[in-house]
mmCIF file with all atom_site columns, C-alpha atoms in Angstrom:
data_model
loop_
_atom_site.group_PDB
_atom_site.id
_atom_site.type_symbol
_atom_site.label_atom_id
_atom_site.label_alt_id
_atom_site.label_comp_id
_atom_site.label_asym_id
_atom_site.label_entity_id
_atom_site.label_seq_id
_atom_site.pdbx_PDB_ins_code
_atom_site.Cartn_x
_atom_site.Cartn_y
_atom_site.Cartn_z
_atom_site.occupancy
_atom_site.B_iso_or_equiv
_atom_site.pdbx_formal_charge
_atom_site.auth_seq_id
_atom_site.auth_comp_id
_atom_site.auth_asym_id
_atom_site.auth_atom_id
_atom_site.pdbx_PDB_model_num
ATOM 1   C CA . MET A 1 1   ? 99.597  65.951  103.630 1.00 0.00 ? 1487 MET A CA 1
ATOM 2   C CA . SER A 1 2   ? 100.154 66.493  100.047 1.00 0.00 ? 1488 SER A CA 1
ATOM 3   C CA . ALA A 1 3   ? 98.563  69.621  98.311  1.00 0.00 ? 1489 ALA A CA 1
ATOM 4   C CA . LEU A 1 4   ? 96.263  67.891  96.182  1.00 0.00 ? 1490 LEU A CA 1
ATOM 5   C CA . LYS A 1 5   ? 95.420  65.297  99.126  1.00 0.00 ? 1491 LYS A CA 1
ATOM 6   C CA . LEU A 1 6   ? 94.366  68.967  100.791 1.00 0.00 ? 1492 LEU A CA 1
ATOM 7   C CA . LEU A 1 7   ? 92.040  69.766  98.430  1.00 0.00 ? 1493 LEU A CA 1
ATOM 8   C CA . ASP A 1 8   ? 90.441  66.432  97.745  1.00 0.00 ? 1494 ASP A CA 1
ATOM 9   C CA . ASP A 1 9   ? 89.675  66.394  101.311 1.00 0.00 ? 1495 ASP A CA 1
ATOM 10  C CA . ARG A 1 10  ? 88.475  70.293  101.193 1.00 0.00 ? 1496 ARG A CA 1
ATOM 11  C CA . ARG A 1 11  ? 84.736  70.124  102.630 1.00 0.00 ? 1497 ARG A CA 1
ATOM 12  C CA . SER A 1 12  ? 82.596  72.560  103.803 1.00 0.00 ? 1498 SER A CA 1
ATOM 13  C CA . VAL A 1 13  ? 81.137  72.431  107.275 1.00 0.00 ? 1499 VAL A CA 1
ATOM 14  C CA . PRO A 1 14  ? 78.000  74.145  107.810 1.00 0.00 ? 1500 PRO A CA 1
ATOM 15  C CA . SER A 1 15  ? 78.704  77.004  110.059 1.00 0.00 ? 1501 SER A CA 1
ATOM 16  C CA . ARG A 1 16  ? 75.750  75.891  112.389 1.00 0.00 ? 1502 ARG A CA 1
ATOM 17  C CA . GLN A 1 17  ? 78.443  72.396  113.152 1.00 0.00 ? 1503 GLN A CA 1
ATOM 18  C CA . LEU A 1 18  ? 80.778  75.029  114.313 1.00 0.00 ? 1504 LEU A CA 1
ATOM 19  C CA . GLY A 1 19  ? 81.460  76.017  117.782 1.00 0.00 ? 1505 GLY A CA 1
ATOM 20  C CA . GLU A 1 20  ? 85.159  76.561  120.247 1.00 0.00 ? 1506 GLU A CA 1
ATOM 21  C CA . PRO A 1 21  ? 87.185  76.864  120.299 1.00 0.00 ? 1507 PRO A CA 1
ATOM 22  C CA . GLY A 1 22  ? 87.987  79.055  117.058 1.00 0.00 ? 1508 GLY A CA 1
ATOM 23  C CA . PRO A 1 23  ? 91.989  79.777  116.028 1.00 0.00 ? 1509 PRO A CA 1
ATOM 24  C CA . ASP A 1 24  ? 94.155  81.863  118.301 1.00 0.00 ? 1510 ASP A CA 1
ATOM 25  C CA . ALA A 1 25  ? 95.805  84.846  117.397 1.00 0.00 ? 1511 ALA A CA 1
ATOM 26  C CA . ASP A 1 26  ? 98.810  83.088  116.459 1.00 0.00 ? 1512 ASP A CA 1
ATOM 27  C CA . GLN A 1 27  ? 96.732  80.873  113.969 1.00 0.00 ? 1513 GLN A CA 1
ATOM 28  C CA . LEU A 1 28  ? 94.848  83.379  112.840 1.00 0.00 ? 1514 LEU A CA 1
ATOM 29  C CA . GLN A 1 29  ? 98.095  85.693  112.118 1.00 0.00 ? 1515 GLN A CA 1
ATOM 30  C CA . ALA A 1 30  ? 99.098  82.780  110.025 1.00 0.00 ? 1516 ALA A CA 1
ATOM 31  C CA . LEU A 1 31  ? 95.851  82.102  108.755 1.00 0.00 ? 1517 LEU A CA 1
ATOM 32  C CA . LEU A 1 32  ? 95.831  85.442  107.086 1.00 0.00 ? 1518 LEU A CA 1
ATOM 33  C CA . ARG A 1 33  ? 99.500  86.121  106.016 1.00 0.00 ? 1519 ARG A CA 1
ATOM 34  C CA . ALA A 1 34  ? 99.070  82.156  103.879 1.00 0.00 ? 1520 ALA A CA 1
ATOM 35  C CA . ALA A 1 35  ? 95.761  83.707  102.893 1.00 0.00 ? 1521 ALA A CA 1
ATOM 36  C CA . VAL A 1 36  ? 97.118  86.892  101.367 1.00 0.00 ? 1522 VAL A CA 1
ATOM 37  C CA . ARG A 1 37  ? 99.426  84.611  98.848  1.00 0.00 ? 1523 ARG A CA 1
ATOM 38  C CA . ALA A 1 38  ? 96.505  84.289  96.280  1.00 0.00 ? 1524 ALA A CA 1
ATOM 39  C CA . PRO A 1 39  ? 96.894  85.716  92.855  1.00 0.00 ? 1525 PRO A CA 1
ATOM 40  C CA . ASP A 1 40  ? 97.565  89.409  92.637  1.00 0.00 ? 1526 ASP A CA 1
ATOM 41  C CA . HIS A 1 41  ? 98.037  90.731  88.733  1.00 0.00 ? 1527 HIS A CA 1
ATOM 42  C CA . GLY A 1 42  ? 99.505  94.068  89.389  1.00 0.00 ? 1528 GLY A CA 1
ATOM 43  C CA . LYS A 1 43  ? 100.427 93.424  93.136  1.00 0.00 ? 1529 LYS A CA 1
ATOM 44  C CA . LEU A 1 44  ? 97.296  95.896  93.677  1.00 0.00 ? 1530 LEU A CA 1
ATOM 45  C CA . VAL A 1 45  ? 96.179  93.645  96.982  1.00 0.00 ? 1531 VAL A CA 1
ATOM 46  C CA . PRO A 1 46  ? 92.411  94.434  96.306  1.00 0.00 ? 1532 PRO A CA 1
ATOM 47  C CA . TRP A 1 47  ? 90.887  92.784  99.073  1.00 0.00 ? 1533 TRP A CA 1
ATOM 48  C CA . ARG A 1 48  ? 90.998  93.066  103.787 1.00 0.00 ? 1534 ARG A CA 1
ATOM 49  C CA . PHE A 1 49  ? 90.115  91.559  106.205 1.00 0.00 ? 1535 PHE A CA 1
ATOM 50  C CA . LEU A 1 50  ? 87.181  92.803  108.587 1.00 0.00 ? 1536 LEU A CA 1
ATOM 51  C CA . LEU A 1 51  ? 86.715  90.091  111.891 1.00 0.00 ? 1537 LEU A CA 1
ATOM 52  C CA . ILE A 1 52  ? 83.304  89.236  113.258 1.00 0.00 ? 1538 ILE A CA 1
ATOM 53  C CA . HIS A 1 53  ? 83.983  87.575  116.719 1.00 0.00 ? 1539 HIS A CA 1
ATOM 54  C CA . GLY A 1 54  ? 82.639  87.510  120.131 1.00 0.00 ? 1540 GLY A CA 1
ATOM 55  C CA . ASP A 1 55  ? 79.612  89.700  121.073 1.00 0.00 ? 1541 ASP A CA 1
ATOM 56  C CA . ALA A 1 56  ? 80.230  91.466  117.811 1.00 0.00 ? 1542 ALA A CA 1
ATOM 57  C CA . ARG A 1 57  ? 78.007  88.286  116.027 1.00 0.00 ? 1543 ARG A CA 1
ATOM 58  C CA . ARG A 1 58  ? 75.017  88.435  118.278 1.00 0.00 ? 1544 ARG A CA 1
ATOM 59  C CA . ARG A 1 59  ? 75.423  92.372  117.135 1.00 0.00 ? 1545 ARG A CA 1
ATOM 60  C CA . LEU A 1 60  ? 75.357  91.932  113.623 1.00 0.00 ? 1546 LEU A CA 1
ATOM 61  C CA . GLY A 1 61  ? 72.567  89.440  114.051 1.00 0.00 ? 1547 GLY A CA 1
ATOM 62  C CA . GLU A 1 62  ? 70.112  91.964  115.566 1.00 0.00 ? 1548 GLU A CA 1
ATOM 63  C CA . LEU A 1 63  ? 71.512  94.354  112.764 1.00 0.00 ? 1549 LEU A CA 1
ATOM 64  C CA . LEU A 1 64  ? 69.873  91.950  109.990 1.00 0.00 ? 1550 LEU A CA 1
ATOM 65  C CA . VAL A 1 65  ? 67.158  91.522  112.001 1.00 0.00 ? 1551 VAL A CA 1
ATOM 66  C CA . ARG A 1 66  ? 66.466  94.982  112.051 1.00 0.00 ? 1552 ARG A CA 1
ATOM 67  C CA . THR A 1 67  ? 67.483  95.390  108.085 1.00 0.00 ? 1553 THR A CA 1
ATOM 68  C CA . ALA A 1 68  ? 65.231  92.602  107.097 1.00 0.00 ? 1554 ALA A CA 1
ATOM 69  C CA . LEU A 1 69  ? 62.137  93.815  108.709 1.00 0.00 ? 1555 LEU A CA 1
ATOM 70  C CA . ALA A 1 70  ? 62.971  97.784  107.399 1.00 0.00 ? 1556 ALA A CA 1
ATOM 71  C CA . ASN A 1 71  ? 63.260  96.212  104.305 1.00 0.00 ? 1557 ASN A CA 1
ATOM 72  C CA . ASN A 1 72  ? 60.348  94.192  104.536 1.00 0.00 ? 1558 ASN A CA 1
ATOM 73  C CA . PRO A 1 73  ? 58.183  94.733  107.648 1.00 0.00 ? 1559 PRO A CA 1
ATOM 74  C CA . ASP A 1 74  ? 56.012  91.450  107.212 1.00 0.00 ? 1560 ASP A CA 1
ATOM 75  C CA . THR A 1 75  ? 59.429  89.502  107.099 1.00 0.00 ? 1561 THR A CA 1
ATOM 76  C CA . PRO A 1 76  ? 58.028  85.825  108.322 1.00 0.00 ? 1562 PRO A CA 1
ATOM 77  C CA . PRO A 1 77  ? 59.539  84.941  112.130 1.00 0.00 ? 1563 PRO A CA 1
ATOM 78  C CA . ALA A 1 78  ? 61.396  82.399  111.331 1.00 0.00 ? 1564 ALA A CA 1
ATOM 79  C CA . ALA A 1 79  ? 63.716  84.023  108.772 1.00 0.00 ? 1565 ALA A CA 1
ATOM 80  C CA . LEU A 1 80  ? 64.010  87.238  110.991 1.00 0.00 ? 1566 LEU A CA 1
ATOM 81  C CA . ASP A 1 81  ? 65.266  84.023  113.790 1.00 0.00 ? 1567 ASP A CA 1
ATOM 82  C CA . LYS A 1 82  ? 67.809  82.593  111.386 1.00 0.00 ? 1568 LYS A CA 1
ATOM 83  C CA . ASP A 1 83  ? 69.309  85.902  110.711 1.00 0.00 ? 1569 ASP A CA 1
ATOM 84  C CA . ARG A 1 84  ? 69.330  86.209  114.500 1.00 0.00 ? 1570 ARG A CA 1
ATOM 85  C CA . GLU A 1 85  ? 71.579  83.499  114.999 1.00 0.00 ? 1571 GLU A CA 1
ATOM 86  C CA . ARG A 1 86  ? 73.297  83.607  111.225 1.00 0.00 ? 1572 ARG A CA 1
ATOM 87  C CA . PHE A 1 87  ? 76.975  84.875  113.321 1.00 0.00 ? 1573 PHE A CA 1
ATOM 88  C CA . ASN A 1 88  ? 76.214  83.155  116.295 1.00 0.00 ? 1574 ASN A CA 1
ATOM 89  C CA . PHE A 1 89  ? 77.797  79.379  115.708 1.00 0.00 ? 1575 PHE A CA 1
ATOM 90  C CA . ALA A 1 90  ? 81.207  80.073  114.604 1.00 0.00 ? 1576 ALA A CA 1
ATOM 91  C CA . PRO A 1 91  ? 83.657  81.971  117.186 1.00 0.00 ? 1577 PRO A CA 1
ATOM 92  C CA . LEU A 1 92  ? 85.178  83.399  114.109 1.00 0.00 ? 1578 LEU A CA 1
ATOM 93  C CA . ILE A 1 93  ? 83.978  85.285  111.158 1.00 0.00 ? 1579 ILE A CA 1
ATOM 94  C CA . VAL A 1 94  ? 86.780  86.392  108.849 1.00 0.00 ? 1580 VAL A CA 1
ATOM 95  C CA . THR A 1 95  ? 84.497  89.100  106.221 1.00 0.00 ? 1581 THR A CA 1
ATOM 96  C CA . VAL A 1 96  ? 86.921  89.280  102.549 1.00 0.00 ? 1582 VAL A CA 1
ATOM 97  C CA . ILE A 1 97  ? 86.095  92.763  101.183 1.00 0.00 ? 1583 ILE A CA 1
ATOM 98  C CA . ALA A 1 98  ? 87.491  93.357  97.466  1.00 0.00 ? 1584 ALA A CA 1
ATOM 99  C CA . ARG A 1 99  ? 88.827  96.653  96.664  1.00 0.00 ? 1585 ARG A CA 1
ATOM 100 C CA . ILE A 1 100 ? 87.957  97.066  93.430  1.00 0.00 ? 1586 ILE A CA 1
ATOM 101 C CA . ASP A 1 101 ? 89.927  100.123 91.325  1.00 0.00 ? 1587 ASP A CA 1
ATOM 102 C CA . GLU A 1 102 ? 87.328  100.161 88.358  1.00 0.00 ? 1588 GLU A CA 1
ATOM 103 C CA . THR A 1 103 ? 89.739  102.758 86.954  1.00 0.00 ? 1589 THR A CA 1
ATOM 104 C CA . ASN A 1 104 ? 92.888  101.037 86.785  1.00 0.00 ? 1590 ASN A CA 1
ATOM 105 C CA . SER A 1 105 ? 93.752  100.220 83.266  1.00 0.00 ? 1591 SER A CA 1
ATOM 106 C CA . LYS A 1 106 ? 96.021  97.279  83.361  1.00 0.00 ? 1592 LYS A CA 1
ATOM 107 C CA . VAL A 1 107 ? 94.315  94.739  85.655  1.00 0.00 ? 1593 VAL A CA 1
ATOM 108 C CA . PRO A 1 108 ? 89.969  94.272  84.750  1.00 0.00 ? 1594 PRO A CA 1
ATOM 109 C CA . ALA A 1 109 ? 88.118  94.391  87.557  1.00 0.00 ? 1595 ALA A CA 1
ATOM 110 C CA . GLN A 1 110 ? 87.428  91.105  87.810  1.00 0.00 ? 1596 GLN A CA 1
ATOM 111 C CA . GLU A 1 111 ? 90.708  90.163  88.507  1.00 0.00 ? 1597 GLU A CA 1
ATOM 112 C CA . GLN A 1 112 ? 90.728  91.836  91.090  1.00 0.00 ? 1598 GLN A CA 1
ATOM 113 C CA . LEU A 1 113 ? 87.141  90.328  92.158  1.00 0.00 ? 1599 LEU A CA 1
ATOM 114 C CA . LEU A 1 114 ? 88.471  86.949  91.373  1.00 0.00 ? 1600 LEU A CA 1
ATOM 115 C CA . SER A 1 115 ? 92.013  87.729  93.515  1.00 0.00 ? 1601 SER A CA 1
ATOM 116 C CA . ALA A 1 116 ? 89.528  88.588  96.728  1.00 0.00 ? 1602 ALA A CA 1
ATOM 117 C CA . GLY A 1 117 ? 87.989  84.930  96.060  1.00 0.00 ? 1603 GLY A CA 1
ATOM 118 C CA . CYS A 1 118 ? 90.898  83.516  95.822  1.00 0.00 ? 1604 CYS A CA 1
ATOM 119 C CA . VAL A 1 119 ? 91.969  84.285  98.885  1.00 0.00 ? 1605 VAL A CA 1
ATOM 120 C CA . ALA A 1 120 ? 88.432  83.587  100.507 1.00 0.00 ? 1606 ALA A CA 1
ATOM 121 C CA . TYR A 1 121 ? 89.109  80.467  98.897  1.00 0.00 ? 1607 TYR A CA 1
ATOM 122 C CA . ASN A 1 122 ? 92.604  80.206  100.689 1.00 0.00 ? 1608 ASN A CA 1
ATOM 123 C CA . LEU A 1 123 ? 91.140  80.921  104.126 1.00 0.00 ? 1609 LEU A CA 1
ATOM 124 C CA . LEU A 1 124 ? 89.122  77.678  103.595 1.00 0.00 ? 1610 LEU A CA 1
ATOM 125 C CA . LEU A 1 125 ? 91.641  75.555  103.154 1.00 0.00 ? 1611 LEU A CA 1
ATOM 126 C CA . GLY A 1 126 ? 93.867  77.559  105.683 1.00 0.00 ? 1612 GLY A CA 1
ATOM 127 C CA . ALA A 1 127 ? 91.542  76.990  108.300 1.00 0.00 ? 1613 ALA A CA 1
ATOM 128 C CA . GLN A 1 128 ? 91.405  73.204  107.280 1.00 0.00 ? 1614 GLN A CA 1
ATOM 129 C CA . GLN A 1 129 ? 94.604  72.968  107.355 1.00 0.00 ? 1615 GLN A CA 1
ATOM 130 C CA . LEU A 1 130 ? 95.008  74.040  110.903 1.00 0.00 ? 1616 LEU A CA 1
ATOM 131 C CA . GLY A 1 131 ? 92.526  71.553  111.733 1.00 0.00 ? 1617 GLY A CA 1
ATOM 132 C CA . PHE A 1 132 ? 89.479  73.822  111.883 1.00 0.00 ? 1618 PHE A CA 1
ATOM 133 C CA . GLY A 1 133 ? 86.211  73.413  110.191 1.00 0.00 ? 1619 GLY A CA 1
ATOM 134 C CA . ALA A 1 134 ? 85.381  76.497  107.924 1.00 0.00 ? 1620 ALA A CA 1
ATOM 135 C CA . GLN A 1 135 ? 82.266  77.697  105.488 1.00 0.00 ? 1621 GLN A CA 1
ATOM 136 C CA . TRP A 1 136 ? 82.175  80.365  103.110 1.00 0.00 ? 1622 TRP A CA 1
ATOM 137 C CA . LEU A 1 137 ? 78.952  82.430  102.987 1.00 0.00 ? 1623 LEU A CA 1
ATOM 138 C CA . THR A 1 138 ? 77.398  85.268  101.393 1.00 0.00 ? 1624 THR A CA 1
ATOM 139 C CA . GLY A 1 139 ? 73.299  85.259  101.862 1.00 0.00 ? 1625 GLY A CA 1
ATOM 140 C CA . TRP A 1 140 ? 71.459  88.367  101.436 1.00 0.00 ? 1626 TRP A CA 1
ATOM 141 C CA . ALA A 1 141 ? 73.657  90.530  104.140 1.00 0.00 ? 1627 ALA A CA 1
ATOM 142 C CA . ALA A 1 142 ? 76.984  90.158  101.682 1.00 0.00 ? 1628 ALA A CA 1
ATOM 143 C CA . TYR A 1 143 ? 74.678  92.358  99.166  1.00 0.00 ? 1629 TYR A CA 1
ATOM 144 C CA . ASP A 1 144 ? 73.132  94.876  101.155 1.00 0.00 ? 1630 ASP A CA 1
ATOM 145 C CA . PRO A 1 145 ? 73.680  98.727  101.586 1.00 0.00 ? 1631 PRO A CA 1
ATOM 146 C CA . THR A 1 146 ? 72.888  98.975  105.151 1.00 0.00 ? 1632 THR A CA 1
ATOM 147 C CA . ILE A 1 147 ? 74.445  95.918  106.183 1.00 0.00 ? 1633 ILE A CA 1
ATOM 148 C CA . GLY A 1 148 ? 77.552  96.864  103.786 1.00 0.00 ? 1634 GLY A CA 1
ATOM 149 C CA . ALA A 1 149 ? 77.661  100.498 105.421 1.00 0.00 ? 1635 ALA A CA 1
ATOM 150 C CA . ALA A 1 150 ? 77.510  99.196  109.018 1.00 0.00 ? 1636 ALA A CA 1
ATOM 151 C CA . LEU A 1 151 ? 80.299  97.285  108.165 1.00 0.00 ? 1637 LEU A CA 1
ATOM 152 C CA . GLY A 1 152 ? 82.363  99.936  106.900 1.00 0.00 ? 1638 GLY A CA 1
ATOM 153 C CA . VAL A 1 153 ? 82.424  98.478  103.061 1.00 0.00 ? 1639 VAL A CA 1
ATOM 154 C CA . GLY A 1 154 ? 83.071  101.474 101.431 1.00 0.00 ? 1640 GLY A CA 1
ATOM 155 C CA . ALA A 1 155 ? 82.799  103.266 97.907  1.00 0.00 ? 1641 ALA A CA 1
ATOM 156 C CA . GLY A 1 156 ? 84.592  100.402 95.403  1.00 0.00 ? 1642 GLY A CA 1
ATOM 157 C CA . GLU A 1 157 ? 84.450  98.075  97.997  1.00 0.00 ? 1643 GLU A CA 1
ATOM 158 C CA . ARG A 1 158 ? 82.461  94.757  98.074  1.00 0.00 ? 1644 ARG A CA 1
ATOM 159 C CA . ILE A 1 159 ? 81.971  91.707  100.393 1.00 0.00 ? 1645 ILE A CA 1
ATOM 160 C CA . VAL A 1 160 ? 82.890  88.604  98.744  1.00 0.00 ? 1646 VAL A CA 1
ATOM 161 C CA . GLY A 1 161 ? 82.115  86.358  101.614 1.00 0.00 ? 1647 GLY A CA 1
ATOM 162 C CA . PHE A 1 162 ? 82.063  85.771  105.407 1.00 0.00 ? 1648 PHE A CA 1
ATOM 163 C CA . ILE A 1 163 ? 84.320  82.736  106.027 1.00 0.00 ? 1649 ILE A CA 1
ATOM 164 C CA . HIS A 1 164 ? 82.945  81.325  109.170 1.00 0.00 ? 1650 HIS A CA 1
ATOM 165 C CA . ILE A 1 165 ? 85.803  79.276  110.931 1.00 0.00 ? 1651 ILE A CA 1
ATOM 166 C CA . GLY A 1 166 ? 85.635  76.551  114.152 1.00 0.00 ? 1652 GLY A CA 1
ATOM 167 C CA . THR A 1 167 ? 85.685  73.513  115.576 1.00 0.00 ? 1653 THR A CA 1
ATOM 168 C CA . ALA A 1 168 ? 83.490  70.830  113.671 1.00 0.00 ? 1654 ALA A CA 1
ATOM 169 C CA . ARG A 1 169 ? 81.304  69.875  115.974 1.00 0.00 ? 1655 ARG A CA 1
ATOM 170 C CA . GLU A 1 170 ? 80.474  66.896  113.405 1.00 0.00 ? 1656 GLU A CA 1
ATOM 171 C CA . PRO A 1 171 ? 82.313  65.540  110.550 1.00 0.00 ? 1657 PRO A CA 1
ATOM 172 C CA . ALA A 1 172 ? 81.813  67.407  107.344 1.00 0.00 ? 1658 ALA A CA 1
ATOM 173 C CA . PRO A 1 173 ? 79.107  66.166  105.161 1.00 0.00 ? 1659 PRO A CA 1
ATOM 174 C CA . GLU A 1 174 ? 80.716  65.279  101.553 1.00 0.00 ? 1660 GLU A CA 1
ATOM 175 C CA . ARG A 1 175 ? 78.531  65.761  98.696  1.00 0.00 ? 1661 ARG A CA 1
ATOM 176 C CA . LEU A 1 176 ? 78.481  64.683  95.238  1.00 0.00 ? 1662 LEU A CA 1
ATOM 177 C CA . ARG A 1 177 ? 81.574  66.161  93.284  1.00 0.00 ? 1663 ARG A CA 1
ATOM 178 C CA . PRO A 1 178 ? 81.260  67.255  89.077  1.00 0.00 ? 1664 PRO A CA 1
ATOM 179 C CA . ASP A 1 179 ? 82.283  64.050  86.959  1.00 0.00 ? 1665 ASP A CA 1
ATOM 180 C CA . VAL A 1 180 ? 85.395  65.957  85.487  1.00 0.00 ? 1666 VAL A CA 1
ATOM 181 C CA . ALA A 1 181 ? 85.018  64.531  82.215  1.00 0.00 ? 1667 ALA A CA 1
ATOM 182 C CA . ALA A 1 182 ? 81.807  66.512  81.285  1.00 0.00 ? 1668 ALA A CA 1
ATOM 183 C CA . LEU A 1 183 ? 83.355  69.526  82.103  1.00 0.00 ? 1669 LEU A CA 1
ATOM 184 C CA . LEU A 1 184 ? 86.387  68.940  79.870  1.00 0.00 ? 1670 LEU A CA 1
ATOM 185 C CA . SER A 1 185 ? 86.965  69.957  76.128  1.00 0.00 ? 1671 SER A CA 1
ATOM 186 C CA . GLU A 1 186 ? 90.249  70.277  74.241  1.00 0.00 ? 1672 GLU A CA 1
ATOM 187 C CA . TRP A 1 187 ? 89.880  73.318  71.509  1.00 0.00 ? 1673 TRP A CA 1
ATOM 188 C CA . GLN A 1 188 ? 91.493  71.990  68.441  1.00 0.00 ? 1674 GLN A CA 1
ATOM 189 C CA . GLY A 1 189 ? 92.228  75.733  66.809  1.00 0.00 ? 1675 GLY A CA 1
#
């Protein structure tokens, strides 16, 4: 498959449509090796991975429910049920965590964050190339300090996304894409 075809064919498969099997150990290692081939100004490696699979997915869902109730005791039951099940569909969630060095005078924090974003995107492309479906999600849990602390997110770190990976149970939906001509301009000096 050509690189442009891979990009043209890229689809997010909703996490609720992902199931077993997920990548095996060798596929996961290949996927992670490919993901880290992202732009990385200064060779800082401003990202790391946290895997969530097996029963840890259910425990994370229960943590989301407890945290949601602590933040707002009036959280509707339907929202709690959605949070409880949020991580239970895809067999593997790769959490991409940006490690931002705000004191680096040569590489701005934004470039470090964008590098981590490229790693997350590479995971999506790599999963697709291996025949899996994937979806990049954040949601409130990615930004909540209680959830971050429970996941070991330290000072100077932030969750870029939860990359849900598994086998698509149905074809990935297509959506209307932007008109490139409407986005394009040319600077004339």
